[in-house]
Amino acid sequence: MARGTVLIADDDTAIRTVLNQALARAGYAPRATGNAATLWRWVSQGEGDVVITDVVMPDENAFDLIPRIKKARPELPIIVMSAQNTLMTALTAAEKGAYEYLPKPFDLSEVVAVVGRALAGQGRRPRAATSPEMESEELPLIGRSPAMQEIYRALARLTQTDLTVTIQGESGTGKELVARVLHDYGKRRQGPFVAINMAAIPRELIESELFGHEKGAFTGAQTRTPGRFEQAEGGTLFLDEIGDMPLEAQTRLLRVLQQGEYTTVGGRTPIKTNVRIIAATHRDLRSQIQQGLFREDLYYRLNVVPLRLPPLRERVEDIGDLVRHFLRQAAREGLGQKSIETAAIERLKAHPWPGNVRELENFVRRVGALYTQDTLTQQIIEQELAEVLPKRSATSDSEPKDFTELVERYLAQYFAGFGKELPPPGLYDRVIRQVEYPLLSAALTATRGNQIRAAELLGLNRNTLRSRIKALDIRVFRTPMP
Ligand SMILES: Nc1ncnc2c1ncn2[C@@H]1O[C@H](COP(=O)(O)OP(=O)(O)OP(=O)(O)O)[C@@H](O)[C@H]1O
Ligand SMILES: [Mg+2]
């Protein structure tokens, strides 16, 4: 007895053959065709338990056929394969109600596994509501590398849900862009998208920024001001650089997420909230937790679905597409359409791009504006890369010789991150806390949570230590000596 009949539609004979073999070997009964008409005939005759279909077929596009299949047999799971491998393919497949989307070339064992899951009826997704304009020429996310395919598949799935997502990735990898895609193609796209950057707001203002404040709640609060939660009602709230959120605010945020309601600063009446939360950070939240800088319970609340954006150096095959994308953008802004030599792209692939896509974007824009030639040659790229490199190696290639140098470098980078602007006020307190926290934690760990000994070690008065532990919200665990 076969485990189920799998209908396969793909105009590529080779693909039909390998799928046929792999599925038969796994105990299924496969039936394959090279066109959409036959697939439709089988389906409408009630045959098959699961469908695997290519998108572009000689007689009809599967995205046009799928709605008819869904109408005739809503329970029949459809797996879509495509070599087009763009974000839009993944999103369209999800939006049409496909069970799963598999970019080509696919891994045979994965196809078999997906078929098994589809037949077992696991994780069947609800049908999507109405479609956004999927037609748009320019895709919001560029790149066809395997790493990006993974992201597209996850995004396609996530746009159909309201789940909380935390995006982790180095600076410039596209975290904010991905958050916007989740909103713009998700169920809440008619609602607002509100972003708040935890690293850019003075810590004492974060709560009032998030939750709003009443008139007279604190000095300077002259009118009632709505917070970002209120502004984002019915839409998405993007908590950027969540790893930089102060602990007190974390506690407050956690409570709001647990209870689904909040009060403004100075207010009493609880306000119900209906927002989808997307968070992002360039930090490693697990190590933040270990250092006591991030609440573990909040982490689990936010990290319902973790999404890791790969650094550009892990997907250099996307560099060509990205460069051409940025050149087209520049052309639209009036720079004149430029092209780039293949050898020049190869040269760009060899560069480490520590600032990721943002750095590449700035580089392309600068070079595009600087040179009047229609074609960017390898020589031009070489010359411009030589400009970028030495500055960096002078600062970050060698190990810092002591703690002071480490802090100096950190601060230089920190200031550089604001460009011509200054960081938000309150820098002294922020930096001192950042040093004080790990220092006290280290002393307490070394003395196994014995505050008397930790105070001695630090050369601090015991009461001072106790009040600093409280102020910094450090959790002290006493463990017996071995
Ligand atoms: N896959 C991509 N396709 C096209 N453009 C991209 C892609 N990823 C990033 N970008 C562009 O790179 C720039 C940086 O992206 P974004 O601001 O989303 O990164 P980020 O991870 O939030 O960075 P940071 O950590 O510095 O805040 C933006 O101009 C964005 O449009
Ligand atoms: Mg960002």
Short mmCIF file of C-alpha atoms and ligand atoms in Angstrom, two decimals:
data_model
loop_
_atom_site.label_atom_id
_atom_site.label_comp_id
_atom_site.label_asym_id
_atom_site.label_seq_id
_atom_site.Cartn_x
_atom_site.Cartn_y
_atom_site.Cartn_z
CA MET A 1 0.00 0.00 0.00
CA ALA A 2 1.41 3.37 -1.02
CA ARG A 3 1.59 6.09 1.63
CA GLY A 4 -0.32 8.42 -0.67
CA THR A 5 -0.45 9.62 -4.26
CA VAL A 6 1.75 12.58 -5.14
CA LEU A 7 0.85 14.54 -8.28
CA ILE A 8 3.89 16.19 -9.87
CA ALA A 9 3.74 18.91 -12.53
CA ASP A 10 6.94 20.23 -14.05
CA ASP A 11 7.88 20.76 -17.68
CA ASP A 12 11.45 19.66 -16.94
CA THR A 13 11.70 15.90 -17.61
CA ALA A 14 14.81 15.51 -15.48
CA ILE A 15 13.08 16.98 -12.44
CA ARG A 16 10.04 14.74 -12.98
CA THR A 17 12.33 11.71 -13.11
CA VAL A 18 14.25 12.44 -9.92
CA LEU A 19 11.09 13.31 -8.01
CA ASN A 20 9.37 10.18 -9.25
CA GLN A 21 12.24 8.01 -8.11
CA ALA A 22 12.77 9.66 -4.75
CA LEU A 23 9.08 9.60 -3.85
CA ALA A 24 8.60 6.00 -5.00
CA ARG A 25 11.61 4.98 -2.93
CA ALA A 26 10.05 6.70 0.09
CA GLY A 27 6.89 4.62 -0.39
CA TYR A 28 4.63 7.12 -2.17
CA ALA A 29 2.82 6.65 -5.47
CA PRO A 30 3.97 9.48 -7.74
CA ARG A 31 2.28 10.58 -10.98
CA ALA A 32 3.98 13.15 -13.11
CA THR A 33 3.01 15.46 -15.94
CA GLY A 34 4.70 18.26 -17.86
CA ASN A 35 1.71 20.59 -18.09
CA ALA A 36 -0.93 22.31 -16.03
CA ALA A 37 -3.91 20.94 -17.97
CA THR A 38 -3.19 17.33 -17.01
CA LEU A 39 -2.60 18.29 -13.41
CA TRP A 40 -5.95 20.07 -13.36
CA ARG A 41 -7.68 17.05 -14.90
CA TRP A 42 -6.26 14.73 -12.24
CA VAL A 43 -7.16 17.08 -9.45
CA SER A 44 -10.70 17.64 -10.67
CA GLN A 45 -11.20 13.90 -11.00
CA GLY A 46 -10.39 13.60 -7.32
CA GLU A 47 -7.00 11.99 -7.74
CA GLY A 48 -3.89 12.62 -5.64
CA ASP A 49 -3.29 13.39 -1.96
CA VAL A 50 -0.70 16.09 -2.43
CA VAL A 51 0.52 18.23 -5.34
CA ILE A 52 4.04 19.32 -6.20
CA THR A 53 4.07 21.91 -8.94
CA ASP A 54 6.48 24.13 -10.80
CA VAL A 55 5.40 27.75 -11.32
CA VAL A 56 6.03 28.36 -15.01
CA MET A 57 4.57 25.64 -17.20
CA PRO A 58 4.03 25.75 -20.96
CA ASP A 59 0.24 26.02 -20.88
CA GLU A 60 -0.46 27.87 -17.63
CA ASN A 61 1.23 29.53 -14.68
CA ALA A 62 0.68 27.54 -11.48
CA PHE A 63 -0.21 30.72 -9.59
CA ASP A 64 -3.27 31.00 -11.87
CA LEU A 65 -4.14 27.34 -11.45
CA ILE A 66 -3.73 27.12 -7.66
CA PRO A 67 -6.84 29.21 -6.85
CA ARG A 68 -8.96 26.82 -8.94
CA ILE A 69 -7.45 23.81 -7.19
CA LYS A 70 -8.02 25.45 -3.82
CA LYS A 71 -11.64 26.06 -4.74
CA ALA A 72 -12.24 22.55 -6.01
CA ARG A 73 -10.30 20.77 -3.27
CA PRO A 74 -9.45 23.11 -0.40
CA GLU A 75 -7.86 20.33 1.65
CA LEU A 76 -5.36 19.24 -1.00
CA PRO A 77 -1.90 20.46 0.02
CA ILE A 78 0.09 22.12 -2.78
CA ILE A 79 3.87 22.38 -2.72
CA VAL A 80 5.27 25.00 -5.08
CA MET A 81 8.75 24.76 -6.58
CA SER A 82 10.38 27.52 -8.50
CA ALA A 83 13.69 28.54 -9.98
CA GLN A 84 12.60 32.18 -9.91
CA ASN A 85 13.72 32.35 -6.31
CA THR A 86 12.69 35.87 -5.45
CA LEU A 87 10.95 37.15 -2.36
CA MET A 88 7.85 37.69 -4.51
CA THR A 89 7.70 34.04 -5.57
CA ALA A 90 7.80 32.97 -1.94
CA LEU A 91 5.23 35.57 -0.89
CA THR A 92 2.91 34.79 -3.79
CA ALA A 93 3.07 31.07 -3.07
CA ALA A 94 2.12 31.73 0.55
CA GLU A 95 -0.55 34.18 -0.45
CA LYS A 96 -2.14 31.71 -2.89
CA GLY A 97 -2.35 29.25 -0.03
CA ALA A 98 0.49 26.92 -1.01
CA TYR A 99 1.46 24.49 1.73
CA GLU A 100 5.15 25.07 1.19
CA TYR A 101 7.48 26.78 -1.22
CA LEU A 102 10.73 25.14 -2.29
CA PRO A 103 13.33 27.10 -4.24
CA LYS A 104 15.15 25.19 -6.98
CA PRO A 105 17.58 23.53 -6.89
CA PHE A 106 16.01 21.65 -4.02
CA ASP A 107 17.26 18.98 -1.72
CA LEU A 108 15.46 15.72 -2.53
CA SER A 109 15.30 14.57 1.06
CA GLU A 110 13.67 17.86 1.94
CA VAL A 111 11.01 17.39 -0.73
CA VAL A 112 10.25 13.95 0.66
CA ALA A 113 10.09 15.33 4.19
CA VAL A 114 7.74 18.15 3.14
CA VAL A 115 5.47 15.68 1.34
CA GLY A 116 5.35 13.61 4.52
CA ARG A 117 4.42 16.62 6.62
CA ALA A 118 1.80 17.75 4.09
CA LEU A 119 0.15 14.34 4.13
CA ALA A 120 0.17 14.24 7.89
CA GLY A 121 -1.68 17.56 7.77
CA GLN A 122 0.88 19.29 9.92
CA GLY A 123 1.10 23.02 10.07
CA ARG A 124 -1.41 23.63 7.35
CA ARG A 125 -1.69 27.33 6.90
CA PRO A 126 -4.84 29.36 6.78
CA ARG A 127 -5.64 30.94 3.45
CA ALA A 128 -4.43 34.47 3.05
CA ALA A 129 -6.74 37.42 2.85
CA THR A 130 -6.45 39.89 0.00
CA SER A 131 -3.28 40.37 -1.94
CA PRO A 132 -1.06 43.47 -1.86
CA GLU A 133 0.36 44.70 -5.14
CA MET A 134 2.67 41.79 -5.80
CA GLU A 135 3.26 43.06 -9.30
CA SER A 136 5.63 45.88 -8.39
CA GLU A 137 8.75 45.87 -10.53
CA GLU A 138 11.30 46.63 -7.83
CA LEU A 139 11.50 43.96 -5.17
CA PRO A 140 11.99 45.18 -1.63
CA LEU A 141 14.67 42.60 -0.90
CA ILE A 142 17.43 41.71 -3.32
CA GLY A 143 19.41 38.46 -3.41
CA ARG A 144 18.88 34.89 -4.57
CA SER A 145 21.52 33.16 -2.45
CA PRO A 146 20.49 30.08 -0.45
CA ALA A 147 20.77 32.17 2.71
CA MET A 148 18.25 34.68 1.39
CA GLN A 149 15.96 31.89 0.12
CA GLU A 150 15.67 30.71 3.69
CA ILE A 151 14.71 34.22 4.74
CA TYR A 152 12.11 34.54 1.98
CA ARG A 153 10.48 31.28 2.94
CA ALA A 154 10.35 32.33 6.56
CA LEU A 155 8.94 35.74 5.59
CA ALA A 156 6.30 34.19 3.39
CA ARG A 157 5.18 32.08 6.31
CA LEU A 158 5.38 34.92 8.82
CA THR A 159 3.41 37.45 6.78
CA GLN A 160 0.44 35.13 7.16
CA THR A 161 0.64 35.34 10.96
CA ASP A 162 0.72 37.83 13.80
CA LEU A 163 3.62 36.15 15.59
CA THR A 164 6.27 38.16 17.38
CA VAL A 165 9.51 38.11 15.45
CA THR A 166 13.00 39.01 16.57
CA ILE A 167 15.47 39.82 13.81
CA GLN A 168 19.13 39.40 14.65
CA GLY A 169 21.87 40.49 12.33
CA GLU A 170 25.01 42.57 12.10
CA SER A 171 24.70 46.23 11.37
CA GLY A 172 23.53 46.98 7.84
CA THR A 173 22.23 43.48 7.03
CA GLY A 174 18.69 44.73 6.36
CA LYS A 175 16.90 44.23 9.69
CA GLU A 176 14.70 47.27 9.32
CA LEU A 177 13.94 46.46 5.70
CA VAL A 178 12.83 42.95 6.68
CA ALA A 179 10.64 44.35 9.45
CA ARG A 180 8.95 46.58 6.86
CA VAL A 181 8.41 43.67 4.49
CA LEU A 182 6.74 41.73 7.31
CA HIS A 183 4.41 44.66 7.83
CA ASP A 184 3.82 45.72 4.22
CA TYR A 185 2.95 42.21 3.06
CA GLY A 186 1.32 41.05 6.26
CA LYS A 187 -2.20 41.08 7.62
CA ARG A 188 -1.73 44.48 9.24
CA ARG A 189 -0.54 46.34 6.17
CA GLN A 190 -3.53 48.70 6.34
CA GLY A 191 -2.43 49.73 9.83
CA PRO A 192 0.52 51.91 10.82
CA PHE A 193 4.17 50.81 10.99
CA VAL A 194 5.85 52.56 13.89
CA ALA A 195 9.55 52.24 14.63
CA ILE A 196 11.37 53.15 17.82
CA ASN A 197 15.12 52.83 18.28
CA MET A 198 16.09 51.93 21.84
CA ALA A 199 19.69 52.95 21.35
CA ALA A 200 18.80 56.46 20.24
CA ILE A 201 16.52 57.51 23.11
CA PRO A 202 17.81 58.64 26.50
CA ARG A 203 16.95 55.91 28.98
CA GLU A 204 14.85 58.14 31.19
CA LEU A 205 12.58 58.96 28.24
CA ILE A 206 12.05 55.44 26.92
CA GLU A 207 8.95 54.63 28.95
CA SER A 208 7.20 57.83 28.05
CA GLU A 209 8.16 57.34 24.38
CA LEU A 210 6.73 53.83 24.41
CA PHE A 211 3.62 54.34 26.49
CA GLY A 212 3.02 58.08 26.31
CA HIS A 213 2.55 60.39 29.25
CA GLU A 214 -0.15 62.51 30.86
CA LYS A 215 -0.02 66.24 31.17
CA GLY A 216 2.17 67.12 34.18
CA ALA A 217 3.52 63.58 34.58
CA PHE A 218 7.02 65.04 34.92
CA THR A 219 8.72 68.40 34.55
CA GLY A 220 8.35 69.47 30.97
CA ALA A 221 5.31 67.29 30.26
CA GLN A 222 3.09 70.15 29.19
CA THR A 223 0.53 68.20 27.23
CA ARG A 224 -0.70 64.64 27.08
CA THR A 225 1.44 62.85 24.52
CA PRO A 226 0.60 59.49 22.98
CA GLY A 227 3.31 56.83 22.98
CA ARG A 228 4.43 54.54 20.19
CA PHE A 229 2.14 51.75 21.38
CA GLU A 230 -0.82 54.04 20.85
CA GLN A 231 0.47 55.26 17.48
CA ALA A 232 0.97 51.67 16.33
CA GLU A 233 -2.53 50.53 17.35
CA GLY A 234 -3.84 48.05 14.81
CA GLY A 235 -0.46 47.88 13.10
CA THR A 236 3.13 46.93 13.79
CA LEU A 237 5.51 48.25 16.41
CA PHE A 238 9.16 47.84 15.46
CA LEU A 239 11.41 47.80 18.52
CA ASP A 240 14.79 48.46 16.99
CA GLU A 241 18.02 47.75 18.90
CA ILE A 242 16.05 45.96 21.61
CA GLY A 243 19.35 44.74 23.09
CA ASP A 244 20.03 48.32 24.19
CA MET A 245 16.83 48.66 26.17
CA PRO A 246 17.43 49.56 29.82
CA LEU A 247 16.41 46.89 32.33
CA GLU A 248 13.63 48.90 33.98
CA ALA A 249 12.00 49.49 30.62
CA GLN A 250 12.40 45.78 29.81
CA THR A 251 10.45 44.90 32.93
CA ARG A 252 7.69 47.28 31.96
CA LEU A 253 7.59 46.03 28.37
CA LEU A 254 7.39 42.42 29.53
CA ARG A 255 4.39 43.22 31.69
CA VAL A 256 2.65 44.93 28.78
CA LEU A 257 3.29 41.98 26.49
CA GLN A 258 1.98 39.56 29.11
CA GLN A 259 -1.12 41.54 29.97
CA GLY A 260 -1.93 43.07 26.61
CA GLU A 261 -2.48 46.45 28.25
CA TYR A 262 -0.45 49.35 29.60
CA THR A 263 -0.79 52.65 31.40
CA THR A 264 0.77 55.92 30.30
CA VAL A 265 3.41 57.55 32.47
CA GLY A 266 1.40 59.41 35.08
CA GLY A 267 -1.82 57.72 33.97
CA ARG A 268 -3.98 55.20 35.81
CA THR A 269 -6.42 53.73 33.34
CA PRO A 270 -5.11 50.61 31.63
CA ILE A 271 -5.24 50.85 27.85
CA LYS A 272 -5.68 47.70 25.79
CA THR A 273 -3.17 47.27 23.04
CA ASN A 274 -3.39 45.54 19.70
CA VAL A 275 0.00 45.71 18.02
CA ARG A 276 2.25 43.21 16.36
CA ILE A 277 5.73 43.36 17.79
CA ILE A 278 8.82 43.00 15.65
CA ALA A 279 12.14 43.46 17.42
CA ALA A 280 15.66 43.73 16.05
CA THR A 281 19.15 43.78 17.44
CA HIS A 282 22.72 43.49 16.25
CA ARG A 283 23.66 42.06 19.64
CA ASP A 284 23.74 38.45 20.75
CA LEU A 285 20.84 38.47 23.19
CA ARG A 286 21.92 35.18 24.77
CA SER A 287 25.21 36.62 25.85
CA GLN A 288 23.38 39.79 26.95
CA ILE A 289 21.30 37.53 29.18
CA GLN A 290 24.38 35.89 30.59
CA GLN A 291 25.84 39.28 31.40
CA GLY A 292 22.60 40.20 33.11
CA LEU A 293 21.85 42.95 30.59
CA PHE A 294 18.75 41.37 29.12
CA ARG A 295 15.81 39.70 30.82
CA GLU A 296 15.53 36.07 29.92
CA ASP A 297 11.75 36.03 30.25
CA LEU A 298 11.45 38.98 27.87
CA TYR A 299 13.77 37.20 25.47
CA TYR A 300 11.43 34.22 25.29
CA ARG A 301 8.45 36.50 24.79
CA LEU A 302 10.08 38.33 21.91
CA ASN A 303 11.96 35.48 20.34
CA VAL A 304 8.85 33.50 19.38
CA VAL A 305 10.22 33.36 15.87
CA PRO A 306 13.91 34.18 15.56
CA LEU A 307 15.14 35.38 12.19
CA ARG A 308 18.85 35.64 11.60
CA LEU A 309 19.98 37.83 8.74
CA PRO A 310 23.27 36.63 7.27
CA PRO A 311 26.17 39.05 6.97
CA LEU A 312 26.98 39.98 3.38
CA ARG A 313 30.21 37.99 3.42
CA GLU A 314 28.12 34.82 3.84
CA ARG A 315 26.22 35.54 0.65
CA VAL A 316 28.69 37.13 -1.74
CA GLU A 317 26.80 35.65 -4.69
CA ASP A 318 24.21 38.39 -4.10
CA ILE A 319 26.69 41.21 -4.52
CA GLY A 320 26.20 41.48 -8.29
CA ASP A 321 22.41 41.79 -7.97
CA LEU A 322 22.74 44.27 -5.12
CA VAL A 323 25.21 46.49 -6.98
CA ARG A 324 22.99 46.60 -10.08
CA HIS A 325 20.00 47.35 -7.85
CA PHE A 326 21.78 50.30 -6.23
CA LEU A 327 22.96 51.55 -9.64
CA ARG A 328 19.35 51.47 -10.89
CA GLN A 329 18.26 53.37 -7.80
CA ALA A 330 20.93 55.99 -8.42
CA ALA A 331 19.82 56.24 -12.05
CA ARG A 332 16.25 56.89 -10.93
CA GLU A 333 17.58 59.74 -8.83
CA GLY A 334 19.10 61.28 -11.93
CA LEU A 335 22.66 59.99 -11.96
CA GLY A 336 22.44 58.29 -15.37
CA GLN A 337 22.32 54.50 -15.76
CA LYS A 338 25.71 52.93 -15.15
CA SER A 339 26.81 49.35 -15.58
CA ILE A 340 29.57 47.37 -13.93
CA GLU A 341 32.14 44.91 -15.29
CA THR A 342 32.02 41.28 -14.17
CA ALA A 343 35.62 41.50 -13.01
CA ALA A 344 34.71 44.51 -10.89
CA ILE A 345 31.97 42.52 -9.20
CA GLU A 346 34.42 39.69 -8.54
CA ARG A 347 36.68 42.23 -6.85
CA LEU A 348 33.80 43.44 -4.68
CA LYS A 349 33.08 39.86 -3.64
CA ALA A 350 36.56 39.57 -2.20
CA HIS A 351 35.99 42.52 0.11
CA PRO A 352 34.85 41.66 3.69
CA TRP A 353 32.08 44.35 3.95
CA PRO A 354 31.95 44.65 7.75
CA GLY A 355 29.18 47.23 7.32
CA ASN A 356 27.26 44.75 5.15
CA VAL A 357 24.62 45.87 2.63
CA ARG A 358 24.57 49.43 3.92
CA GLU A 359 28.31 49.76 3.37
CA LEU A 360 28.02 48.30 -0.12
CA GLU A 361 25.14 50.65 -0.90
CA ASN A 362 27.10 53.71 0.22
CA PHE A 363 30.12 52.52 -1.70
CA VAL A 364 28.16 52.04 -4.93
CA ARG A 365 26.49 55.42 -4.58
CA ARG A 366 29.76 57.17 -3.96
CA VAL A 367 31.57 55.50 -6.83
CA GLY A 368 28.56 56.05 -9.09
CA ALA A 369 28.58 59.76 -8.31
CA LEU A 370 32.34 60.17 -8.48
CA TYR A 371 33.01 58.63 -11.88
CA THR A 372 31.45 59.89 -15.07
CA GLN A 373 32.17 56.72 -17.10
CA ASP A 374 29.18 54.60 -18.09
CA THR A 375 30.89 51.41 -16.97
CA LEU A 376 32.49 50.87 -13.61
CA THR A 377 35.68 48.92 -14.25
CA GLN A 378 37.68 46.66 -12.03
CA GLN A 379 40.36 49.34 -11.91
CA ILE A 380 37.95 51.95 -10.55
CA ILE A 381 36.70 49.53 -7.91
CA GLU A 382 40.23 48.57 -6.95
CA GLN A 383 41.17 52.21 -6.52
CA GLU A 384 38.12 53.02 -4.40
CA LEU A 385 38.46 49.94 -2.20
CA ALA A 386 42.04 50.92 -1.49
CA GLU A 387 40.61 54.14 -0.05
CA VAL A 388 38.39 52.29 2.41
CA LEU A 389 40.75 49.61 3.61
CA PRO A 390 43.69 51.27 5.39
CA LYS A 391 41.47 53.33 7.70
CA ARG A 392 39.82 50.22 8.97
CA SER A 393 42.88 48.04 9.46
CA ALA A 394 44.48 50.76 11.54
CA THR A 395 41.70 50.57 14.09
CA SER A 396 40.41 47.06 14.28
CA ASP A 397 42.92 44.56 13.02
CA SER A 398 45.21 44.46 16.03
CA GLU A 399 44.12 43.36 19.50
CA PRO A 400 43.66 46.30 21.88
CA LYS A 401 46.63 46.49 24.23
CA ASP A 402 44.66 47.27 27.37
CA PHE A 403 41.21 48.03 28.72
CA THR A 404 41.54 51.77 28.17
CA GLU A 405 42.35 51.23 24.52
CA LEU A 406 39.40 48.89 24.20
CA VAL A 407 37.09 51.56 25.62
CA GLU A 408 38.67 54.21 23.40
CA ARG A 409 37.94 52.16 20.33
CA TYR A 410 34.46 51.41 21.45
CA LEU A 411 33.76 55.10 21.98
CA ALA A 412 35.33 56.11 18.66
CA GLN A 413 33.03 53.66 16.90
CA TYR A 414 30.09 54.74 18.97
CA PHE A 415 30.56 58.41 18.04
CA ALA A 416 31.20 57.49 14.41
CA GLY A 417 27.86 55.68 14.41
CA PHE A 418 26.10 59.03 14.79
CA GLY A 419 27.96 60.61 11.86
CA LYS A 420 27.73 64.37 12.12
CA GLU A 421 25.19 64.19 14.94
CA LEU A 422 25.94 63.84 18.63
CA PRO A 423 24.74 60.84 20.64
CA PRO A 424 21.73 61.45 22.90
CA PRO A 425 22.44 63.29 26.19
CA GLY A 426 23.29 61.36 29.34
CA LEU A 427 26.39 59.75 27.88
CA TYR A 428 28.42 59.84 31.11
CA ASP A 429 25.84 57.86 33.06
CA ARG A 430 25.31 55.41 30.24
CA VAL A 431 28.98 54.63 29.82
CA ILE A 432 29.68 54.40 33.54
CA ARG A 433 26.76 52.02 33.96
CA GLN A 434 28.01 49.93 31.09
CA VAL A 435 31.32 49.52 32.89
CA GLU A 436 29.87 49.27 36.37
CA TYR A 437 27.43 46.53 35.56
CA PRO A 438 29.91 43.93 34.29
CA LEU A 439 32.41 44.98 36.97
CA LEU A 440 30.01 44.38 39.86
CA SER A 441 28.67 41.21 38.24
CA ALA A 442 32.19 39.86 37.82
CA ALA A 443 33.06 40.64 41.44
CA LEU A 444 29.89 38.95 42.66
CA THR A 445 30.47 35.91 40.50
CA ALA A 446 34.07 35.62 41.71
CA THR A 447 32.94 35.78 45.33
CA ARG A 448 29.99 33.45 44.69
CA GLY A 449 27.45 36.07 45.51
CA ASN A 450 28.96 36.99 48.87
CA GLN A 451 28.38 40.73 49.06
CA ILE A 452 30.74 41.30 51.99
CA ARG A 453 33.63 39.73 50.12
CA ALA A 454 32.64 41.41 46.86
CA ALA A 455 32.65 44.80 48.60
CA GLU A 456 36.10 44.05 49.96
CA LEU A 457 37.36 42.98 46.57
CA LEU A 458 36.02 46.11 44.95
CA GLY A 459 37.17 48.37 47.76
CA LEU A 460 33.65 49.65 48.20
CA ASN A 461 31.58 50.27 51.27
CA ARG A 462 29.09 47.42 51.76
CA ASN A 463 26.08 49.73 51.74
CA THR A 464 27.31 51.43 48.59
CA LEU A 465 27.61 48.07 46.87
CA ARG A 466 24.14 47.07 48.00
CA SER A 467 22.58 50.25 46.65
CA ARG A 468 24.44 49.95 43.34
CA ILE A 469 23.25 46.34 42.95
CA LYS A 470 19.74 47.58 43.43
CA ALA A 471 20.10 50.55 41.09
CA LEU A 472 21.57 48.37 38.35
CA ASP A 473 19.05 45.60 38.92
CA ILE A 474 21.78 42.98 39.23
CA ARG A 475 20.57 39.58 40.25
CA VAL A 476 22.78 38.05 42.95
CA PHE A 477 22.95 34.30 43.30
CA ARG A 478 24.69 32.87 46.34
CA THR A 479 26.40 29.59 45.68
CA PRO A 480 28.26 27.58 48.32
CA MET A 481 32.04 27.23 48.15
CA PRO A 482 33.11 23.90 46.65
N1 LIG B 1 18.46 42.39 0.73
C1 LIG B 1 18.51 43.71 0.49
N2 LIG B 1 18.14 44.18 -0.71
C2 LIG B 1 18.19 45.50 -0.98
N3 LIG B 1 18.61 46.42 -0.12
C3 LIG B 1 18.99 46.03 1.09
C4 LIG B 1 18.95 44.65 1.46
N4 LIG B 1 19.38 44.55 2.73
C5 LIG B 1 19.66 45.79 3.14
N5 LIG B 1 19.43 46.70 2.16
C6 LIG B 1 19.66 48.15 2.26
O1 LIG B 1 20.78 48.34 3.09
C7 LIG B 1 20.56 49.44 3.97
C8 LIG B 1 20.65 48.96 5.41
O2 LIG B 1 19.50 48.18 5.72
P1 LIG B 1 18.76 48.29 7.13
O3 LIG B 1 18.71 49.70 7.60
O4 LIG B 1 17.49 47.56 7.02
O5 LIG B 1 19.81 47.47 7.99
P2 LIG B 1 19.87 47.21 9.57
O6 LIG B 1 20.21 45.78 9.73
O7 LIG B 1 18.63 47.72 10.20
O8 LIG B 1 21.13 48.04 9.95
P3 LIG B 1 21.55 48.70 11.40
O9 LIG B 1 21.92 47.58 12.28
O10 LIG B 1 22.71 49.53 11.02
O11 LIG B 1 20.37 49.45 11.87
C9 LIG B 1 19.23 50.03 3.62
O12 LIG B 1 19.41 51.12 2.75
C10 LIG B 1 18.52 48.89 2.94
O13 LIG B 1 17.60 49.38 2.00
MG MG B 2 18.45 49.23 11.68
#
